Tab-separated table of C-alpha atoms in Angstrom:
chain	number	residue	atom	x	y	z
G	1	UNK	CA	140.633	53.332	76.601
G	2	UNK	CA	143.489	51.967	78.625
G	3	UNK	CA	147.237	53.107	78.669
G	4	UNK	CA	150.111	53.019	79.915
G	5	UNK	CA	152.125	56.065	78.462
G	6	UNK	CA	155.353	58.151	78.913
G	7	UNK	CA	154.017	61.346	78.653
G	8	UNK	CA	151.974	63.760	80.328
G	9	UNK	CA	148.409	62.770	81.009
G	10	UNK	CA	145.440	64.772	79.809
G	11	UNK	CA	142.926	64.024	80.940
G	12	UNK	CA	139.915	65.499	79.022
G	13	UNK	CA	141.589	63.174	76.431
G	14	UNK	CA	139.772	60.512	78.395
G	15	UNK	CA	136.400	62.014	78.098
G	16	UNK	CA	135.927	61.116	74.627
G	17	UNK	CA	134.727	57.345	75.606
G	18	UNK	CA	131.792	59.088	76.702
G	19	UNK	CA	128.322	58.877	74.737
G	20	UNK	CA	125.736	60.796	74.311
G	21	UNK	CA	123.463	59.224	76.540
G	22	UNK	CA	125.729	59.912	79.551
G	23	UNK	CA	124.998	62.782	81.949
G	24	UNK	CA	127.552	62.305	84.491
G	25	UNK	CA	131.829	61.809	84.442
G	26	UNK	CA	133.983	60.860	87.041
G	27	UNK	CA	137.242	61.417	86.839
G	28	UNK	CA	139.984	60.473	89.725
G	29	UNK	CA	143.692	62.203	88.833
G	30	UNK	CA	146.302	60.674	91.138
G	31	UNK	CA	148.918	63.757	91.922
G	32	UNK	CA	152.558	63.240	93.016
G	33	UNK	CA	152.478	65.084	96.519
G	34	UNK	CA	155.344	66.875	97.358
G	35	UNK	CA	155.826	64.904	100.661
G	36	UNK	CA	155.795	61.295	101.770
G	37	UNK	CA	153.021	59.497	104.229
G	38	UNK	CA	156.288	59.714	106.445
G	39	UNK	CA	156.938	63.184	105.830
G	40	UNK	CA	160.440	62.719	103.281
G	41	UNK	CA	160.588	65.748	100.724
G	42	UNK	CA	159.634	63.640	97.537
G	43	UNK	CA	160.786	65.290	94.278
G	44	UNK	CA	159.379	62.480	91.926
G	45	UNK	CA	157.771	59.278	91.658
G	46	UNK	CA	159.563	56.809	89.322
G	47	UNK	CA	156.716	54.256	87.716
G	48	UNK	CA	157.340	51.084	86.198
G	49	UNK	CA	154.635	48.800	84.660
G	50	UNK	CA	155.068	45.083	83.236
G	51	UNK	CA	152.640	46.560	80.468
G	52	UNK	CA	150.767	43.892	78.697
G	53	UNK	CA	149.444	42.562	81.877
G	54	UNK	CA	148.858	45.721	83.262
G	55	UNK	CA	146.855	46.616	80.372
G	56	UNK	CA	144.740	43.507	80.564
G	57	UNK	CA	144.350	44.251	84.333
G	58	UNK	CA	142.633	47.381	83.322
G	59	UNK	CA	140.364	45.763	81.032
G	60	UNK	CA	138.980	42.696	83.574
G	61	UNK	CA	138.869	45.763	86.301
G	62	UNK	CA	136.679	47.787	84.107
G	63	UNK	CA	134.458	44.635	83.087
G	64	UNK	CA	133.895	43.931	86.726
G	65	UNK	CA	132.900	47.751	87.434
G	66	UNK	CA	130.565	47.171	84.467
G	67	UNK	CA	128.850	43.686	86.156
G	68	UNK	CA	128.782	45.685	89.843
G	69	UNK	CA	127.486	48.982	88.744
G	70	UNK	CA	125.660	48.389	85.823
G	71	UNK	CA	126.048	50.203	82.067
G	72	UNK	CA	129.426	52.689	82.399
G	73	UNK	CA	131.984	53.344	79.953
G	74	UNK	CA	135.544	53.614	81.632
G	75	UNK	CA	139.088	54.542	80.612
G	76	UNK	CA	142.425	54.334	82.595
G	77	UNK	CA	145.486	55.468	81.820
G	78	UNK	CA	148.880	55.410	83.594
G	79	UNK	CA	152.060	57.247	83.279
G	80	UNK	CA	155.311	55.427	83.628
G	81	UNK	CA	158.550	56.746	83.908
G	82	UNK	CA	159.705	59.566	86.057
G	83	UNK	CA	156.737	61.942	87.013
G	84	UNK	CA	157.313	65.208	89.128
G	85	UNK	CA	155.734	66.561	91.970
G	86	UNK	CA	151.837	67.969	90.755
G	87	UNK	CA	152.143	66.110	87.715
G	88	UNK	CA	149.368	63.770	86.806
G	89	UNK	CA	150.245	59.626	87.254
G	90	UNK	CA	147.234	57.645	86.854
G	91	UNK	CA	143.905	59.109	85.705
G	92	UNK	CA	140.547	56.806	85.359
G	93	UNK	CA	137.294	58.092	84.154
G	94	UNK	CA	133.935	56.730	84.340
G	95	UNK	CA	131.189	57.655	82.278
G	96	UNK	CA	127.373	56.883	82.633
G	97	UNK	CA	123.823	57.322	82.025
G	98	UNK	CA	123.648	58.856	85.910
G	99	UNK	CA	125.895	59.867	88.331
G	100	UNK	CA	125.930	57.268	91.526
G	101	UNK	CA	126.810	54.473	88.382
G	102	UNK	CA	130.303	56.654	87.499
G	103	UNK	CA	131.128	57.684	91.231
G	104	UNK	CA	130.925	53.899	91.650
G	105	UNK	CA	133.126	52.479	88.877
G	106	UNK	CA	135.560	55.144	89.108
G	107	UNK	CA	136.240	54.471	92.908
G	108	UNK	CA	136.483	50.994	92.290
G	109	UNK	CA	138.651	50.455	89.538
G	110	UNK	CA	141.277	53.176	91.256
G	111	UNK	CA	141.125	50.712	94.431
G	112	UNK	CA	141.405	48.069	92.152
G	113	UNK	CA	144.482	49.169	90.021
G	114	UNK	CA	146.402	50.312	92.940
G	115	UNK	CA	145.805	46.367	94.554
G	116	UNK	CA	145.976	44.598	91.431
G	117	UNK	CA	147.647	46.254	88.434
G	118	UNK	CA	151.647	45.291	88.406
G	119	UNK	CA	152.926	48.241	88.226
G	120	UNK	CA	155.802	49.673	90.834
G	121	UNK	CA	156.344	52.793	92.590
G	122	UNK	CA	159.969	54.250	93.281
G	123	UNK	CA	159.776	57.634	95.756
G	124	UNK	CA	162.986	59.818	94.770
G	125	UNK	CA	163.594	62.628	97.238
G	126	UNK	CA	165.172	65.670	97.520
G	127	UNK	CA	168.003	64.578	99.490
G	128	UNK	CA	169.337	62.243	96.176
G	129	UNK	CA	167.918	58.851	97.596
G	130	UNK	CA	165.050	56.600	96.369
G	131	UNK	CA	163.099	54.132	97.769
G	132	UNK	CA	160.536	51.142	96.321
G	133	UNK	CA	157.205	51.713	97.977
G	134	UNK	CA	154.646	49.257	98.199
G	135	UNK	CA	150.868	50.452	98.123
G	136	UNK	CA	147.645	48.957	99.391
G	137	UNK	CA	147.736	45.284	99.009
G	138	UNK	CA	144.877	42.954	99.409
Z	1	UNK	CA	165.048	24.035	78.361
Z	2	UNK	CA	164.824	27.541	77.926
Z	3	UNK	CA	162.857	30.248	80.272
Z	4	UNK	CA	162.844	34.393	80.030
Z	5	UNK	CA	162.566	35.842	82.975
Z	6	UNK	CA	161.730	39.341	83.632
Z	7	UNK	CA	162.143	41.428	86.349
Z	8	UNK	CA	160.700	44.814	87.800
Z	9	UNK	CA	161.389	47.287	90.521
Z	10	UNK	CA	163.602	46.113	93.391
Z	11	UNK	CA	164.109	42.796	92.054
Z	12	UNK	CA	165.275	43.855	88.661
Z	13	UNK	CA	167.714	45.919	91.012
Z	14	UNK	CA	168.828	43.477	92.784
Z	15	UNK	CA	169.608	41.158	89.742
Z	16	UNK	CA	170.945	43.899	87.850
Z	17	UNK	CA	168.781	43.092	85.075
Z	18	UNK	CA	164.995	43.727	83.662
Z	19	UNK	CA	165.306	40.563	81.436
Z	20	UNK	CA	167.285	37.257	81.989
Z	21	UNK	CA	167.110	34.217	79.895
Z	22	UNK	CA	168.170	30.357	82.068
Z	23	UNK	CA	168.988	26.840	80.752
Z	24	UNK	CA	167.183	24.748	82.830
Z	25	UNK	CA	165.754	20.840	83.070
Z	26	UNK	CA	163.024	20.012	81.799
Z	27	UNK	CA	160.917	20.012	84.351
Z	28	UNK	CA	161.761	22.692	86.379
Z	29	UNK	CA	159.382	25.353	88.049
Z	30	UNK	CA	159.108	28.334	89.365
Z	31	UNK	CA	160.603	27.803	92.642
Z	32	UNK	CA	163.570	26.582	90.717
Z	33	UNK	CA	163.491	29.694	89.070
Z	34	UNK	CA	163.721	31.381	92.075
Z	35	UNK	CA	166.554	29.768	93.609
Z	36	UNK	CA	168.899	29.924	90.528
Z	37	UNK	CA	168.296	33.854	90.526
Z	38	UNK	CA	168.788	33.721	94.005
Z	39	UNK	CA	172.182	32.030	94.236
Z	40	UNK	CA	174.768	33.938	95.551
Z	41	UNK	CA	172.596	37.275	96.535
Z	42	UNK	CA	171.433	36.167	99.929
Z	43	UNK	CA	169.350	39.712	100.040
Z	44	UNK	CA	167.070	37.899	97.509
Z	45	UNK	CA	165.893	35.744	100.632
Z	46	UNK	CA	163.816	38.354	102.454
Z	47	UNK	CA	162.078	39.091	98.910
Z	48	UNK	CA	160.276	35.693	98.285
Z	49	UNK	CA	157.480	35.487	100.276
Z	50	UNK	CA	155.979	38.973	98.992
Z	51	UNK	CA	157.123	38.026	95.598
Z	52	UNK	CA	154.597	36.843	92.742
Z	53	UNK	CA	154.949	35.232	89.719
Z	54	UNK	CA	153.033	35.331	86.691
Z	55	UNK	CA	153.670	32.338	83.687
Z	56	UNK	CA	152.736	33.793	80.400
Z	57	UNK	CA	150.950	36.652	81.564
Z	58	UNK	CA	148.909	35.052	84.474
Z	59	UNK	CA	149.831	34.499	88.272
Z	60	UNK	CA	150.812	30.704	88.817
Z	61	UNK	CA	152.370	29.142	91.971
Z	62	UNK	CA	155.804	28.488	92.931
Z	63	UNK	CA	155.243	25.020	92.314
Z	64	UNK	CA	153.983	25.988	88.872
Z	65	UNK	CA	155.995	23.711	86.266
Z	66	UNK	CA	157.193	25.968	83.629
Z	67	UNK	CA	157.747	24.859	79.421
Z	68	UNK	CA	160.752	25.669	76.980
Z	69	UNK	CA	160.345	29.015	75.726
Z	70	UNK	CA	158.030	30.139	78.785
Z	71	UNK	CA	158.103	34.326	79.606
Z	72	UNK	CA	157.865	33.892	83.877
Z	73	UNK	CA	157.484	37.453	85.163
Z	74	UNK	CA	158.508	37.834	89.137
Z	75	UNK	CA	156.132	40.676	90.579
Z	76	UNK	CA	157.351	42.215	93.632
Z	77	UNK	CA	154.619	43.950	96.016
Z	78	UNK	CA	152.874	46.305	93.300
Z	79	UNK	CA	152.321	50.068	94.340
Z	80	UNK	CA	150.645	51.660	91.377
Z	81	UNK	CA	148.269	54.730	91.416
A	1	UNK	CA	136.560	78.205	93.467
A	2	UNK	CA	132.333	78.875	93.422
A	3	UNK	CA	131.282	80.646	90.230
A	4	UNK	CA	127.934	80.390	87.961
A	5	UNK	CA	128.968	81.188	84.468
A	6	UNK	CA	127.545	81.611	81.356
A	7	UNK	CA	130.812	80.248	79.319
A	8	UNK	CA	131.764	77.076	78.362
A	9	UNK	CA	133.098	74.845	81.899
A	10	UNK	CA	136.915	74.316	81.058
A	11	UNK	CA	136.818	71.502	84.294
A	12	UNK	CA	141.043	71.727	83.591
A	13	UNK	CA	140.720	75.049	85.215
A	14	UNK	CA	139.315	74.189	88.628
A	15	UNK	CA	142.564	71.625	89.327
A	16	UNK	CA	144.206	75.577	90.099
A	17	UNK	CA	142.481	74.850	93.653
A	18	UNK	CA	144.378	71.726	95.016
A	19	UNK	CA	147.570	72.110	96.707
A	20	UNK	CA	150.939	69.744	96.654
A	21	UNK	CA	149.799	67.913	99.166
A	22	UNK	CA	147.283	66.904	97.846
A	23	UNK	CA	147.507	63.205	95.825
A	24	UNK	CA	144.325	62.905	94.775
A	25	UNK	CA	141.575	64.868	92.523
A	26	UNK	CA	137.918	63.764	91.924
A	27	UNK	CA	136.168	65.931	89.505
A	28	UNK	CA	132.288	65.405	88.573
A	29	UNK	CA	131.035	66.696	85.242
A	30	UNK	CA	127.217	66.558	84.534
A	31	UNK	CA	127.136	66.444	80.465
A	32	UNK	CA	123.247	67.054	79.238
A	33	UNK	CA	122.385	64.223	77.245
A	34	UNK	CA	120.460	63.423	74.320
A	35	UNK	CA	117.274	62.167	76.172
A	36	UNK	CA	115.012	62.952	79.053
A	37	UNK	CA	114.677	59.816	81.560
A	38	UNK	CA	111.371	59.874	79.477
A	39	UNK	CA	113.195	59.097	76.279
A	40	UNK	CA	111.799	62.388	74.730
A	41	UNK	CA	114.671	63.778	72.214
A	42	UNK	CA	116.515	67.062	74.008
A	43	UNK	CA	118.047	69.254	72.198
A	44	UNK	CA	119.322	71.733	74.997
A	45	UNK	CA	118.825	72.454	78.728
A	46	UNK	CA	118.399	75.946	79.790
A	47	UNK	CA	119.446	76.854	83.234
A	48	UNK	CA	118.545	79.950	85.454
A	49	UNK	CA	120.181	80.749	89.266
A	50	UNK	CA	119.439	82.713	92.121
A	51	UNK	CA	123.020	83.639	91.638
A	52	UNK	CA	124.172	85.010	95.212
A	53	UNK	CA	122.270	82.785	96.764
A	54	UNK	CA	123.559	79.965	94.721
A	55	UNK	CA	127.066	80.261	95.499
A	56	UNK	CA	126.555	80.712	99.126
A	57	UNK	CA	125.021	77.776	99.143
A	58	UNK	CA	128.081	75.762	97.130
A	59	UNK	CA	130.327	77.548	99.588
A	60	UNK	CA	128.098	76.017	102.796
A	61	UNK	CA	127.871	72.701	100.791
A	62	UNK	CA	132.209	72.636	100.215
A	63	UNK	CA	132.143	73.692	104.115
A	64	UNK	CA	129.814	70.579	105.557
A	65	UNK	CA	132.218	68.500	103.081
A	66	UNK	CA	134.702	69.188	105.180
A	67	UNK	CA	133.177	69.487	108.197
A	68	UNK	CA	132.584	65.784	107.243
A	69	UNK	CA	135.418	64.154	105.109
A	70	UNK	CA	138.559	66.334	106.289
A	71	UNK	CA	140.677	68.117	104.826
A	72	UNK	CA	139.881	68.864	101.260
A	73	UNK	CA	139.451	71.984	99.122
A	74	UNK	CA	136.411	71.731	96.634
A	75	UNK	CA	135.751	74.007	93.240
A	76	UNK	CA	132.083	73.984	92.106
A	77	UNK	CA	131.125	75.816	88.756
A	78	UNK	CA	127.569	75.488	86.974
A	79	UNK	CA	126.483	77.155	83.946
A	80	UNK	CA	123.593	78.997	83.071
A	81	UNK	CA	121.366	79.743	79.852
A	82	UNK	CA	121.403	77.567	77.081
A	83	UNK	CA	123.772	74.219	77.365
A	84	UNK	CA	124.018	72.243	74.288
A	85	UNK	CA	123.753	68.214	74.434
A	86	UNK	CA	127.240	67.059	75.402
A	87	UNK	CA	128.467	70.163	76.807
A	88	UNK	CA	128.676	70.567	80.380
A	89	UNK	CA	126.918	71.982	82.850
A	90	UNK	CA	128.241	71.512	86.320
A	91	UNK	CA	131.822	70.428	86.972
A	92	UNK	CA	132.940	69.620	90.553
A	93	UNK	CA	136.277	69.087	92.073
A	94	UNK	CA	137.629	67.604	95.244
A	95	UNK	CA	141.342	67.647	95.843
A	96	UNK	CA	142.816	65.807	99.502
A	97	UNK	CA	146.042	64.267	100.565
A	98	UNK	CA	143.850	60.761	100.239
A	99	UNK	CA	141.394	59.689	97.481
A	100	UNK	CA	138.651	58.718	100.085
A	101	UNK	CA	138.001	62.271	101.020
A	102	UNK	CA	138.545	63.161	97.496
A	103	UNK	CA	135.733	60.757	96.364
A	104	UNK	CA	133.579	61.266	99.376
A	105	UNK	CA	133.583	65.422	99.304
A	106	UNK	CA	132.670	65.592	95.512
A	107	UNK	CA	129.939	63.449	95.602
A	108	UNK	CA	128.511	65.082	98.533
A	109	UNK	CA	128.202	68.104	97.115
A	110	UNK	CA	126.570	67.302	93.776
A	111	UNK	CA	124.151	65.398	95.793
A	112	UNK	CA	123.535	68.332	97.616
A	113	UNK	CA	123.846	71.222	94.897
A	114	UNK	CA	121.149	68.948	93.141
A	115	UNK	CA	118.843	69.164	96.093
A	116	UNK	CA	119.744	72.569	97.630
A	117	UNK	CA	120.885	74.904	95.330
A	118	UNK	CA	118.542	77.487	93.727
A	119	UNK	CA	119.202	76.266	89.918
A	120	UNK	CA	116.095	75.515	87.430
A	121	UNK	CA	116.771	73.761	84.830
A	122	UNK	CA	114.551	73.631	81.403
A	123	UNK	CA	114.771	70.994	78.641
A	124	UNK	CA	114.389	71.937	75.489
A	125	UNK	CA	113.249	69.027	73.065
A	126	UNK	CA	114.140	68.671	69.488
A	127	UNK	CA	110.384	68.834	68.905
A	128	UNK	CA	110.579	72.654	69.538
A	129	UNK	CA	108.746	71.928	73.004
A	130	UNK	CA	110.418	72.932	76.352
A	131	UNK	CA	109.810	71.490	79.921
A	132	UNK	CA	111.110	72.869	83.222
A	133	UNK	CA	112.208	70.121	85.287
A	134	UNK	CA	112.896	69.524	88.860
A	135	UNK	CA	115.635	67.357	89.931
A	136	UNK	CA	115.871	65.008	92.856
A	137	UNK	CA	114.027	66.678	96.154
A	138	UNK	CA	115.442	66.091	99.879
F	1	UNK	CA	106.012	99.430	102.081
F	2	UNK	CA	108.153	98.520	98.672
F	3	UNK	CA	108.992	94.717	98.261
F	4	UNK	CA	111.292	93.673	95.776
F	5	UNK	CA	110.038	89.964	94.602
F	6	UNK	CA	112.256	88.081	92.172
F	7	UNK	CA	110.764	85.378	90.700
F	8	UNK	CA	112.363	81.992	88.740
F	9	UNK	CA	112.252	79.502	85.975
F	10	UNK	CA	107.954	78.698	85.993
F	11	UNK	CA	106.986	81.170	88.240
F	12	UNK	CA	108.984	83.747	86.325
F	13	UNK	CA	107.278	82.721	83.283
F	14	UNK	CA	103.889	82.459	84.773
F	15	UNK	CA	104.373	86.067	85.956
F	16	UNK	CA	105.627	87.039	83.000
F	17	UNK	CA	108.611	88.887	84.661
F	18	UNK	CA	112.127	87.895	86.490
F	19	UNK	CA	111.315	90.801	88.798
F	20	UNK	CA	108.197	92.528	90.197
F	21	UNK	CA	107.873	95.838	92.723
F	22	UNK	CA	105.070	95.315	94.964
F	23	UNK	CA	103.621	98.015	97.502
F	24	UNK	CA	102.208	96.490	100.565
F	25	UNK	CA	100.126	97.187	103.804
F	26	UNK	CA	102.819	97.541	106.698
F	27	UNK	CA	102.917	93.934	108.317
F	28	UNK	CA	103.009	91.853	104.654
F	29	UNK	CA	103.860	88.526	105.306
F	30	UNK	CA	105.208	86.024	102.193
F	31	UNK	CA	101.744	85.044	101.772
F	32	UNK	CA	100.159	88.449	101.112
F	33	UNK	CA	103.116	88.441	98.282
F	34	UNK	CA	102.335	85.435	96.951
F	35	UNK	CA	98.443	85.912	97.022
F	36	UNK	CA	98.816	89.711	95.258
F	37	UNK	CA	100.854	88.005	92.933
F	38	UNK	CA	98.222	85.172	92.293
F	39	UNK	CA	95.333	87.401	91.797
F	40	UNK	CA	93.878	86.634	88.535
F	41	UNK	CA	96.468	83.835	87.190
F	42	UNK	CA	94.339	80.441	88.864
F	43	UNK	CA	97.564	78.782	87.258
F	44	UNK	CA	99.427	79.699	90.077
F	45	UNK	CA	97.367	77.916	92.800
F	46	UNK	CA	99.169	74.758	91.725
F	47	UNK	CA	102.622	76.244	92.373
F	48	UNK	CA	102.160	77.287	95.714
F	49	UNK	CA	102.661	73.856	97.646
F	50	UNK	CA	105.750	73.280	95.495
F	51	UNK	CA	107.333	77.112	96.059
F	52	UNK	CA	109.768	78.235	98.284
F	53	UNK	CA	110.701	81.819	99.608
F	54	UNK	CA	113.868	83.367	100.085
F	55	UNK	CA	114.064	86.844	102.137
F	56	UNK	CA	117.180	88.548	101.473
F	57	UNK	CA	118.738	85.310	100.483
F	58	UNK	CA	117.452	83.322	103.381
F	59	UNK	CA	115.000	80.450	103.819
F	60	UNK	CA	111.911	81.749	105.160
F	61	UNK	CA	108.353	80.244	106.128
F	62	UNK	CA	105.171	82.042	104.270
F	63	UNK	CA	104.429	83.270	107.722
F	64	UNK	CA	107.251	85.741	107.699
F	65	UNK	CA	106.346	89.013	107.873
F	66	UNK	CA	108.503	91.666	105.599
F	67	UNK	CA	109.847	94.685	106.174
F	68	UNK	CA	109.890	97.494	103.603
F	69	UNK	CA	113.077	97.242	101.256
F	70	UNK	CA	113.080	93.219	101.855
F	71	UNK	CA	114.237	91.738	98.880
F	72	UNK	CA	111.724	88.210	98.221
F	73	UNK	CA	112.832	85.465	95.749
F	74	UNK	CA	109.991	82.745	95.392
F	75	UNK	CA	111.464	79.761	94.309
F	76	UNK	CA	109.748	76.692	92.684
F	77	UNK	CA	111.695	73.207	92.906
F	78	UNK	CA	115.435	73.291	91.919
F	79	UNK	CA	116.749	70.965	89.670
F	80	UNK	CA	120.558	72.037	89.072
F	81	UNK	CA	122.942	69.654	88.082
């Protein structure tokens, strides 16, 4: 499962790629925080995606958590749009057979997305302005 | 020939626009791209070197020579997550 | 959040524990499957705790967590008596600032409620034959 | 003196109860529980290597010596999760 969506993220939506035969789910939730790394009030994060290659970044990242880890089913969803402070923005769950397997794949494809995927981040605080931010690159 | 461009974040900002299409010669690539977006908005400049561009959905070079009817897609830094 | 309960895990309720500031949630479910690692058919596992012991022991395990990773505040729920394949029967949940402490804290402590905490766990086969089990020692 | 044993998963089973009283010689120690509690059930002999005991919710060695109104849990290998 992999989406980029408007609304609100649930996320036991995302369990349902899960078989029968797997025993352990990892989920990651990425949270707007109420403050900045620099310590600006932050009232929402702004999201924009260019979506078909975002969604086809999702894909190869969850094919290359599936050659590294082994077995794992995997979906990743991200919101776009405004989303306020303790609402969900990206969630990615991995599902497998045993535990160390989903911890895995999980991890990496959040690294991976936040490197990779083209999708951009505006920080809007509470004093009215709003800033681009970069994340993790390379 | 004929080239949609689309833009995101602080570049679409910048050029006011998500979406542009250009005329341009036949033989023209991204680069040229570039520099016809970037005429007259000399804040553009600082922007190119983090700036990626993806032809049809995957990440080509500057030097990249685009085709009529080509969808070029200039990625700024990407902060997702 | 440290409970043993005999309800169905709602693993939506343990996200009550994470602050604003914090930008990142890992949650672990352990789902019983459908088969034993012997491929024998299961039908159910049946848990039993040495309840106050048990959660002292998730409390110490969400206290080494962050002892070790940082800051981060940790729920950790497992159920007891009978747990149907596909339902779950842990769930826990790491919420920091960062994911790395996130990701680091809850898979510490299902490692360690796996090896530490007094939980038995019995499978139940579709064969009408039961097993208790022991999970991964030290 | 009056121990209070509580007893899990197997053992509980093997026992045949989740909870037994035992009265013991002043000076008990986890063994003379576990042997008491053995007496007659050759089963258990198996179970012994494998078992660990809890005094009033803390780890304790078979060498520990109880005192009356201890509460004992005896538990065989965990396997939550």
């Amino acid at each position: 499962m992999f989406r980029i969506v408007r609304e609100t993220i649930e996320p036991r939506a995302l369990e349902q790629i899960a078989r029968t035969t797997d025993g352990g789910i990892v989920t990651f939730l990425g949270i707007v925080r109420d403050a900045a790394d620099d310590g600006k009030r932050v009232s929402a994060l702004a999201y924009e995606a260019f979506e078909p290659m975002a969604l086809r970044e999702f894909e190869a990242i969850a094919s290359e958590a599936q050659d590294r880890f082994g077995e794992v089913r995997m979906a990743i969803v991200h919101r776009v749009g405004e989303v306020r402070v303790g609402e969900i923005s990206v969630a990615v769950l991995a599902a497998a057979a045993h535990r160390d397997a989903a911890f895995d794949a999980c991890r990496y494809a959040i690294d991976q997305l936040k490197r990779r995927a083209p999708i951009w981040k505006q920080e809007r605080y509470a004093d009215g302005t709003a800033q681009w931010r970069a994340g993790e690159q390379g | 020939m004929q080239i949609r461009v689309l833009l995101f974040a602080r570049l679409r900002e910048a050029i006011g626009a998500s979406e542009r299409s250009l005329e341009l010669p036949e033989g023209a690539c991204v680069e040229d791209v570039w520099e016809t977006l970037a005429r007259g908005r000399p804040g553009l400049g600082d922007e190119r070197r983090s700036t990626r561009a993806a032809r049809n959905g995957s990440l080509v070079s500057f030097e990249e020579r685009l085709r009529d009817g080509d969808e070029l897609a200039l990625l700024p830094p990407v902060g997702g997550g």
